[in-house]
CSV table of C-alpha atoms in Angstrom, one decimal:
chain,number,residue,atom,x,y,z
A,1,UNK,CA,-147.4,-9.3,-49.1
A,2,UNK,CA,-148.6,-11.5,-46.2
A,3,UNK,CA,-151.5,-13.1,-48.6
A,4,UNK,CA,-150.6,-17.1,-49.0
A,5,UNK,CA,-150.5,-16.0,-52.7
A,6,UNK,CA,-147.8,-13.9,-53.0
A,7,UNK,CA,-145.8,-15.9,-49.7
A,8,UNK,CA,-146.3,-19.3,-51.6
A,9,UNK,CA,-146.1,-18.4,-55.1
A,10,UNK,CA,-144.3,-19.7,-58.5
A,11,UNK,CA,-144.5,-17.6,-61.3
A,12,UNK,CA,-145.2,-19.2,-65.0
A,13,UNK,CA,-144.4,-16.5,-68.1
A,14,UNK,CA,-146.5,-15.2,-70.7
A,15,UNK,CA,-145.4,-13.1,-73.6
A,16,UNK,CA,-147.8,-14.0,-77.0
A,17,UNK,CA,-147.9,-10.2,-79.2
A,18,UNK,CA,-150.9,-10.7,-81.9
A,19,UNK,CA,-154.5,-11.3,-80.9
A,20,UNK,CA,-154.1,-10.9,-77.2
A,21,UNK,CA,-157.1,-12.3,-76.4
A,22,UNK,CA,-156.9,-15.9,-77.7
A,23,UNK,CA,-153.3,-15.7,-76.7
A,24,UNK,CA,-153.3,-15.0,-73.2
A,25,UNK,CA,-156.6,-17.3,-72.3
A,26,UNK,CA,-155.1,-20.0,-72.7
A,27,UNK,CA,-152.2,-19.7,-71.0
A,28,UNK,CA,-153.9,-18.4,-68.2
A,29,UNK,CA,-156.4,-21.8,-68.3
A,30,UNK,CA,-152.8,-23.8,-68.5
A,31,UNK,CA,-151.4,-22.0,-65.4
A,32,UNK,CA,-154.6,-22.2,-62.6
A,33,UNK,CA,-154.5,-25.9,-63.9
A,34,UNK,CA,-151.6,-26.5,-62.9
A,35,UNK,CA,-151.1,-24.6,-59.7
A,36,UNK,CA,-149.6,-21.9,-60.3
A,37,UNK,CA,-150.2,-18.8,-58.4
A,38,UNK,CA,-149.3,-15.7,-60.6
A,39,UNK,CA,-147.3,-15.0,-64.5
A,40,UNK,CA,-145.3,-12.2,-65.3
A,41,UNK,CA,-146.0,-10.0,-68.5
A,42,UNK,CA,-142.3,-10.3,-70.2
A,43,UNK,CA,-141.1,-7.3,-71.4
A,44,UNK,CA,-137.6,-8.1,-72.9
A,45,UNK,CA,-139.2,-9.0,-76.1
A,46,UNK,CA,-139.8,-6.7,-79.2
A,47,UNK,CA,-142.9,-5.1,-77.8
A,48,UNK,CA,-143.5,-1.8,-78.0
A,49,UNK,CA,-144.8,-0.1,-74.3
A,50,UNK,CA,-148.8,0.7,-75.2
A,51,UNK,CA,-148.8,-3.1,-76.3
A,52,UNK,CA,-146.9,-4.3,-73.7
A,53,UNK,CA,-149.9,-2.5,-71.2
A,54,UNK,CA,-152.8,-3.9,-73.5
A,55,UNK,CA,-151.3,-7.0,-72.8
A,56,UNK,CA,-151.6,-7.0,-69.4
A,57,UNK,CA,-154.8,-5.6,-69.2
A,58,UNK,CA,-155.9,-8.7,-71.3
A,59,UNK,CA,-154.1,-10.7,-69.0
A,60,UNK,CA,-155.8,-9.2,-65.7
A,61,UNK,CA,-159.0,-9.1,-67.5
A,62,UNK,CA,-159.0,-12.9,-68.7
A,63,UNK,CA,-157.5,-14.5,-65.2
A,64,UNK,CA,-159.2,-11.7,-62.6
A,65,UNK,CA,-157.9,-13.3,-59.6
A,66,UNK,CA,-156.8,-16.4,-60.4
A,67,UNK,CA,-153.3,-15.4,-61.0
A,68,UNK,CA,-151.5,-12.8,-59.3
A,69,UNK,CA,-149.9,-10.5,-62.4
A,70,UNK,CA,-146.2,-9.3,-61.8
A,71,UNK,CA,-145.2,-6.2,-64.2
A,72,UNK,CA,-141.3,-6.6,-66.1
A,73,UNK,CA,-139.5,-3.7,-65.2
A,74,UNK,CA,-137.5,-4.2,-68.3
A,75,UNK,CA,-137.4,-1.5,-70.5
A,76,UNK,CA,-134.7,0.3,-72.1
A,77,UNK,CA,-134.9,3.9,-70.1
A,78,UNK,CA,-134.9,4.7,-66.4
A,79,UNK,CA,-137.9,7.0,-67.8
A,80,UNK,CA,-139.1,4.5,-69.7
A,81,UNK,CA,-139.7,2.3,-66.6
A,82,UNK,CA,-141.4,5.0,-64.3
A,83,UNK,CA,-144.1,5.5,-67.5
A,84,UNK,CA,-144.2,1.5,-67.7
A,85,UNK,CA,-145.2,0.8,-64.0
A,86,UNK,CA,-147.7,4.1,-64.1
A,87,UNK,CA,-149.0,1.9,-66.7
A,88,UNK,CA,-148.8,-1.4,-65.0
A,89,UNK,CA,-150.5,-0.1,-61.8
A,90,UNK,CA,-153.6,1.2,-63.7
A,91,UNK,CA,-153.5,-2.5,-65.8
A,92,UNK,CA,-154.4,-4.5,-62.3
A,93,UNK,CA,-150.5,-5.8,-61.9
A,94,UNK,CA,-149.5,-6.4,-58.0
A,95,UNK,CA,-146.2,-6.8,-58.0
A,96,UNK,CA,-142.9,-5.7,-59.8
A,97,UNK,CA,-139.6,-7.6,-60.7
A,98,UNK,CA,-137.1,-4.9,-61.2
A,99,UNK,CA,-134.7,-5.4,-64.0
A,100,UNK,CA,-131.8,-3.0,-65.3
A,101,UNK,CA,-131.1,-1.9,-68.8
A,102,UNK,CA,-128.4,-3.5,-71.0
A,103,UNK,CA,-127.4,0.4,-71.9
A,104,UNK,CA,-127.2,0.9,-67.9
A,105,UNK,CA,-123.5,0.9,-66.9
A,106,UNK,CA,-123.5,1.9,-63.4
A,107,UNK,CA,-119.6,2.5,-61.8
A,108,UNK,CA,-120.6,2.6,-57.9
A,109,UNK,CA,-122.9,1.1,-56.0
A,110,UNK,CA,-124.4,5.0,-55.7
A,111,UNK,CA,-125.7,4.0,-59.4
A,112,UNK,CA,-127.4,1.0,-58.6
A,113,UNK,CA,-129.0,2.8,-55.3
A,114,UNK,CA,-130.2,5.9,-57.5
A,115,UNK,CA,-131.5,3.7,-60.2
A,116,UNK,CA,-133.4,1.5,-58.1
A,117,UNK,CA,-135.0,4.2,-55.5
A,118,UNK,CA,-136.4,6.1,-58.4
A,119,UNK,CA,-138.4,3.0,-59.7
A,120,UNK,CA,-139.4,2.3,-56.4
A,121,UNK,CA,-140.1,5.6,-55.5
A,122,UNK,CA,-142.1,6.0,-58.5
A,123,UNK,CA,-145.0,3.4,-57.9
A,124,UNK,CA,-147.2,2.0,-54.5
A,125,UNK,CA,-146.7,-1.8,-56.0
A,126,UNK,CA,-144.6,-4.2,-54.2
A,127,UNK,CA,-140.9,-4.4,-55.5
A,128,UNK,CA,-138.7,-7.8,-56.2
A,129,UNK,CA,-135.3,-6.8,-55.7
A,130,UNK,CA,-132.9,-9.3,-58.0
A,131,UNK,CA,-129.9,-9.4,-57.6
A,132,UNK,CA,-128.5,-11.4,-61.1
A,133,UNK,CA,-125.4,-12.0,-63.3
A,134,UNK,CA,-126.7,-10.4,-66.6
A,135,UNK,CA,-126.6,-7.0,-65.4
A,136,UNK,CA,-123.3,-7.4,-65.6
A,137,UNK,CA,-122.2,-6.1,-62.0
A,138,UNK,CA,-120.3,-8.3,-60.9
A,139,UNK,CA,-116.7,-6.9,-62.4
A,140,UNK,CA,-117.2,-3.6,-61.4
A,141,UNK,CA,-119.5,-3.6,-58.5
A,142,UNK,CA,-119.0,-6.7,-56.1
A,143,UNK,CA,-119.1,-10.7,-57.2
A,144,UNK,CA,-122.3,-10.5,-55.6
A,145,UNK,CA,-124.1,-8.6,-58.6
A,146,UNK,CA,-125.8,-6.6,-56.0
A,147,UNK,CA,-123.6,-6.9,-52.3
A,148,UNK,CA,-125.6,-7.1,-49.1
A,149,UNK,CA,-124.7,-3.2,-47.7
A,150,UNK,CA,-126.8,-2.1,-50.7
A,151,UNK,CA,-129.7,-4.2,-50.4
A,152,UNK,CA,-130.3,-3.2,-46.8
A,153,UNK,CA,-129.3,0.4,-47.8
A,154,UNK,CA,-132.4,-0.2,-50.6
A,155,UNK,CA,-134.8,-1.9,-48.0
A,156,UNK,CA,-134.1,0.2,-45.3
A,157,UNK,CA,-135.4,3.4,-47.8
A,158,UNK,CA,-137.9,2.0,-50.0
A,159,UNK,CA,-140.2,0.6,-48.0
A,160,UNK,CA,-142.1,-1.5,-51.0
A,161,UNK,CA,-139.1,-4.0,-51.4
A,162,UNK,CA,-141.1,-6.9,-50.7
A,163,UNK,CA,-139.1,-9.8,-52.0
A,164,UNK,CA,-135.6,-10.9,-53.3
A,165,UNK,CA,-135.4,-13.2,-56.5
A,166,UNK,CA,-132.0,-14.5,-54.4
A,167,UNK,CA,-129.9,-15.6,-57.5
A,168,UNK,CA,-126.8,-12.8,-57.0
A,169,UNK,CA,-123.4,-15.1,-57.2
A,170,UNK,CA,-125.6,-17.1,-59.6
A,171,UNK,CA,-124.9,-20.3,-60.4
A,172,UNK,CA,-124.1,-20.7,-56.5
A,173,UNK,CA,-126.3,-20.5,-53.4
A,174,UNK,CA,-124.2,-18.4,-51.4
A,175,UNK,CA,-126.3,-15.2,-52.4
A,176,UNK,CA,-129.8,-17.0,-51.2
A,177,UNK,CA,-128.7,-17.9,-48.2
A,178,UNK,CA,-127.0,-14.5,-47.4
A,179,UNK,CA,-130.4,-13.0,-48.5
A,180,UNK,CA,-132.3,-15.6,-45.9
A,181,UNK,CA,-129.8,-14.9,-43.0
A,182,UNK,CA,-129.8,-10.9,-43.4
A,183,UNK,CA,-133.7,-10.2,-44.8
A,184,UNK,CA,-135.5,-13.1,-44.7
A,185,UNK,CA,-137.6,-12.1,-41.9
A,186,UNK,CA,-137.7,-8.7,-43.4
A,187,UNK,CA,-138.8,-9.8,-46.8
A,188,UNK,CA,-140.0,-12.7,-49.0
A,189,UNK,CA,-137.0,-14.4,-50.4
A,190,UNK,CA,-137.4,-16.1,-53.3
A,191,UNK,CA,-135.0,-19.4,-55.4
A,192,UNK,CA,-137.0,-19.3,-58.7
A,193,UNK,CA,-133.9,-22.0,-59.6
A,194,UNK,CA,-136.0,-25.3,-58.9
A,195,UNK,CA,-133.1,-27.3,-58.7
A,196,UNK,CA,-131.4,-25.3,-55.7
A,197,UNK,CA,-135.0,-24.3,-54.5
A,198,UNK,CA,-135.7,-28.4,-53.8
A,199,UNK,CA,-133.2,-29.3,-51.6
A,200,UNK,CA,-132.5,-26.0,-49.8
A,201,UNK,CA,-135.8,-26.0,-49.0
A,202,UNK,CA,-135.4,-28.9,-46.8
A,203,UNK,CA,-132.7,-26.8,-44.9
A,204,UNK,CA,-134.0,-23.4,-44.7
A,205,UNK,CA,-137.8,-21.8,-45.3
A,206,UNK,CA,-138.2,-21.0,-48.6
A,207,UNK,CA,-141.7,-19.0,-49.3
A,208,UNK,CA,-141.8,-18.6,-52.4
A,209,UNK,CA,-140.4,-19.4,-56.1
A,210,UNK,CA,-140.1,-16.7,-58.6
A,211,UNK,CA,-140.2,-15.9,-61.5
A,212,UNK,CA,-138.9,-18.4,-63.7
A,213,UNK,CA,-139.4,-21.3,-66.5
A,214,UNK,CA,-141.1,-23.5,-64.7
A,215,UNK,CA,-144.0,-24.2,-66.5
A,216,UNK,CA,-141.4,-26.8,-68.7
A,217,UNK,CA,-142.0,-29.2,-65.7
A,218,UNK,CA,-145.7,-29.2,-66.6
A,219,UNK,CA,-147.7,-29.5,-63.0
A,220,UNK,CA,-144.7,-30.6,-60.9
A,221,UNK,CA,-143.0,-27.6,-59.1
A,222,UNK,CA,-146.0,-26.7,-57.7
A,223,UNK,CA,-146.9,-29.9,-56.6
A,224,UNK,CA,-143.4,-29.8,-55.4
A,225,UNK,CA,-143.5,-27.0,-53.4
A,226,UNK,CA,-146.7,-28.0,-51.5
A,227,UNK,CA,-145.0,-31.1,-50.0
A,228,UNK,CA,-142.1,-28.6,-48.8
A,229,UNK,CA,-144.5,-26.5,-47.4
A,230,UNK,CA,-145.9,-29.4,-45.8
A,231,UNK,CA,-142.2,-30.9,-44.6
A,232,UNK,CA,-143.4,-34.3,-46.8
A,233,UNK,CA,-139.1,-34.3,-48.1
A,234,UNK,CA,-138.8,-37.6,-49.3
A,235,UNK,CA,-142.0,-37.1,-51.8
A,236,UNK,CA,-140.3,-33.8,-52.8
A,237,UNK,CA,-136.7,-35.4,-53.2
A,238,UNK,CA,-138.9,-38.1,-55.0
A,239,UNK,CA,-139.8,-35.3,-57.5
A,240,UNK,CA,-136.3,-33.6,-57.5
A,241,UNK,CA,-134.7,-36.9,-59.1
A,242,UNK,CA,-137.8,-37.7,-61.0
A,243,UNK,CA,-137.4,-34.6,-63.1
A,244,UNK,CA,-133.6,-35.0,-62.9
A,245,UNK,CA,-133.1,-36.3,-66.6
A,246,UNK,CA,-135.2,-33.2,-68.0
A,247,UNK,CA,-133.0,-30.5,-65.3
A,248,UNK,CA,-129.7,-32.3,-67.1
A,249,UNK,CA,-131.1,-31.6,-70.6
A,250,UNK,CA,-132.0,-28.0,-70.2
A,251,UNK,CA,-128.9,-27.3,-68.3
A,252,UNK,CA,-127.0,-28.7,-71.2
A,253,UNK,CA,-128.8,-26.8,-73.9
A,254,UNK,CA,-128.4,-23.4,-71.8
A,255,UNK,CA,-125.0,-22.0,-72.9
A,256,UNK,CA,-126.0,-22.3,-76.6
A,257,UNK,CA,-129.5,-21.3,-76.2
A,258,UNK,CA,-129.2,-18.3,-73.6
A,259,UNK,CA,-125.6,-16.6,-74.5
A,260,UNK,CA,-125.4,-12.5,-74.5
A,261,UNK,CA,-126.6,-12.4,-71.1
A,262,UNK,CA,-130.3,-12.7,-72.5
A,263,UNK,CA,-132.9,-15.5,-71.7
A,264,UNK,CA,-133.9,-17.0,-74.7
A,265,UNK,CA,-137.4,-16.5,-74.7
A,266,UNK,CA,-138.0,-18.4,-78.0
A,267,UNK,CA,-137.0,-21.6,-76.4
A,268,UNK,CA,-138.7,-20.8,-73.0
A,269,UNK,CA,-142.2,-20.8,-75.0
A,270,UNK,CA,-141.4,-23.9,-76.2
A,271,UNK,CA,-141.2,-25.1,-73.4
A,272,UNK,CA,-144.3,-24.4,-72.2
A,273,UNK,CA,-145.8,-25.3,-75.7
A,274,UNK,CA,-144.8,-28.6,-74.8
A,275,UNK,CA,-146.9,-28.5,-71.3
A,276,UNK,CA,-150.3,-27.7,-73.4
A,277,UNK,CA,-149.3,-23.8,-73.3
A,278,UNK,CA,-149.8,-21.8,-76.6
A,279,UNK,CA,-146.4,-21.2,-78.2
A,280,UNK,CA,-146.1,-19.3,-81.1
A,281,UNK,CA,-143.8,-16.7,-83.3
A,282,UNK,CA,-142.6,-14.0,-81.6
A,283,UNK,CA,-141.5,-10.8,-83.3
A,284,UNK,CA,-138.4,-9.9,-84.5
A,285,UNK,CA,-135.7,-9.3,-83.5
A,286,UNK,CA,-135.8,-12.6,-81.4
A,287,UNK,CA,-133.7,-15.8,-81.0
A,288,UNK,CA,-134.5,-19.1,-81.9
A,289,UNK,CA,-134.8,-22.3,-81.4
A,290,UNK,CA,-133.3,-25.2,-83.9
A,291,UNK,CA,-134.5,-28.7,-84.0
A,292,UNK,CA,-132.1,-30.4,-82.2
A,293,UNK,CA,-133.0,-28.0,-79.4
A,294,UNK,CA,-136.3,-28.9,-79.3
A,295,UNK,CA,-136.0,-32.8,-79.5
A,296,UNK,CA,-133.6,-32.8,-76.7
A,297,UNK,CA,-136.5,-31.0,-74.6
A,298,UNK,CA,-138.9,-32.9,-75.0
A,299,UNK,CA,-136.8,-36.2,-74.7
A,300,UNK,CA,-135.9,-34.4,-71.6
A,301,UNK,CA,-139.4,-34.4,-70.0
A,302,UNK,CA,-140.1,-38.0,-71.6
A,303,UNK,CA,-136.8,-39.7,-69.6
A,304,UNK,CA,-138.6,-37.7,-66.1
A,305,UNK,CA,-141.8,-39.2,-67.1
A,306,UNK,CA,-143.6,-36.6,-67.7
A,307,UNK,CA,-145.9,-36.6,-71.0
A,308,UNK,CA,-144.7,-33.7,-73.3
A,309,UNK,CA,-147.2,-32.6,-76.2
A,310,UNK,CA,-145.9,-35.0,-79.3
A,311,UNK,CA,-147.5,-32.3,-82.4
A,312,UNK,CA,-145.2,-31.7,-85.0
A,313,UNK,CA,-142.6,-28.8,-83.8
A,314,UNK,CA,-143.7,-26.5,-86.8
A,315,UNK,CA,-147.2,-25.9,-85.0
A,316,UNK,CA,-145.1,-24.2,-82.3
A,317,UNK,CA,-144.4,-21.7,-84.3
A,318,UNK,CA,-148.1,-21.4,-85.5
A,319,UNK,CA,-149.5,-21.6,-81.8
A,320,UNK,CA,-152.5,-23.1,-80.7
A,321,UNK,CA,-154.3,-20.3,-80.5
A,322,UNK,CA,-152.7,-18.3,-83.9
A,323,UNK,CA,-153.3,-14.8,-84.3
């Protein structure tokens, strides 16, 4: 976990089912393009687990090193994800972001600890612990989502936590900066919210940002990121109001487009479509994506300056590279 990689990484997203081939290559030509160090496999689509590890093979297989591949520990089963991450080690992925199952209902911190060990326990990859509203913690388990005693109970016995994805508390910063303070020379911490990430950045070290939609900002997180890394802050608050406009639109569209506690992974490839990446359908059952949606994205990125891709929206949902 000590390679500049993994320490100074942000994680684009990749979930095309169909002809994986033409599907993942050029993504993976649109990410090393643009800076970015790694993409995670998304599970929480309708994908069935032998596809979901062809796919990453593909995706190993067409980017070698050139991205860093993180495996979704999102599937439905506590057995389910010990099979998937068997599979994920022997498909080339590096690292692991640890998710919980909507049908997982833990009472007790206990739960959470049992749950989590047994991934961990169950593969040699490097964990990302993350701490998140969706699980649905909060109410019963601490406003946290997952409260500091547990995490160092979990990094004190599984030795391949490597990384937070800090966003417990979410939409405040509070649970970052507890994860700095406590584990931060312990383990990577990651803000994969590039709006918090900018500024706080300025205030604390922040090593890397992961995983998240940030691929909608075409070139400029990453480019971002390096002028933190290089203490250059007014370029990078520069940047930060520069992409302001486009932040404001896709905060505005999010409780419409992401309620259930689910990310809506429709309008996240749209997104990217609009930054040169491939698009297209996903299977069903999936959300979607209406046109007023869509126009208020990409009039998003065109207020920040940016140059969105101006096709018609229905070749979205063709792709550029159709199966």
């Amino acid at each position: 976990m000590e390679s500049e990689a993994i320490r100074y990484a942000k994680f684009g997203e990749q979930n095309e089912v169909g002809s994986l081939r033409r599907t993942v290559s050029a993504p993976s030509v649109a990410e090393t393009s643009t800076g970015f160090a790694g993409t995670l496999g998304v599970s929480e689509v309708a994908i069935m687990l032998p596809e979901y590890l062809d796919f990453l093979r593909v995706i190993k297989d067409e980017a070698g090193n050139r991205l860093i591949l993180v495996h979704h520990a999102s599937f439905s089963t506590l057995e389910q994800n010990i099979e998937a991450v068997h599979g994920a080690e022997e498909a080339g992925a590096e690292l692991v972001l640890l998710s919980y199952p909507p049908n997982f209902y833990p009472e007790s911190e206990q739960e959470i600890y049992d749950y989590t060990k047994a991934v961990c326990d169950a593969t040699g990859l490097a964990v990302m612990l993350f701490p998140m509203y969706l699980w649905g913690f909060g109410p019963r388990i601490h406003p946290s989502d997952i409260p500091l005693r547990l995490i160092r109970r979990l990094i004190d016995d599984c030795p391949n936590i490597a990384a937070i994805k800090a966003e417990g508390g979410f939409p405040g910063i509070q649970g970052v900066i507890e994860c700095h303070r406590h584990f931060g020379t312990v383990v990577v911490i990651s803000m994969p919210i590039e709006g918090d990430l900018i500024p706080l950045s300025q205030l604390m070290p922040i090593q890397l940002s992961a995983t998240s939609d940030h691929e909608y900002y075409g070139p400029m997180i990453p480019r971002v990121f390096n002028l933190l890394r290089a203490g250059k802050y007014d370029e990078a608050s520069e940047i930060y109001w520069q992409l302001h406009p486009a932040r404001k639109t896709k905060a505005a569209l999010a409780p419409a487009m992401h309620g259930g506690a689910f990310i809506n992974r429709q309008a996240w490839k749209f997104q990217g479509w609009l930054q040169g990446y491939n698009g297209g359908p996903l299977r069903q059952p999936t959300q979607r994506i209406h046109d007023h949606q869509m126009t208020a994205l990409r009039k998003g990125l065109i207020d920040a300056g940016l140059a969105p891709s101006m096709d018609p929206f229905r070749e979205f949902f063709t792709g550029r590279n159709p199966a």
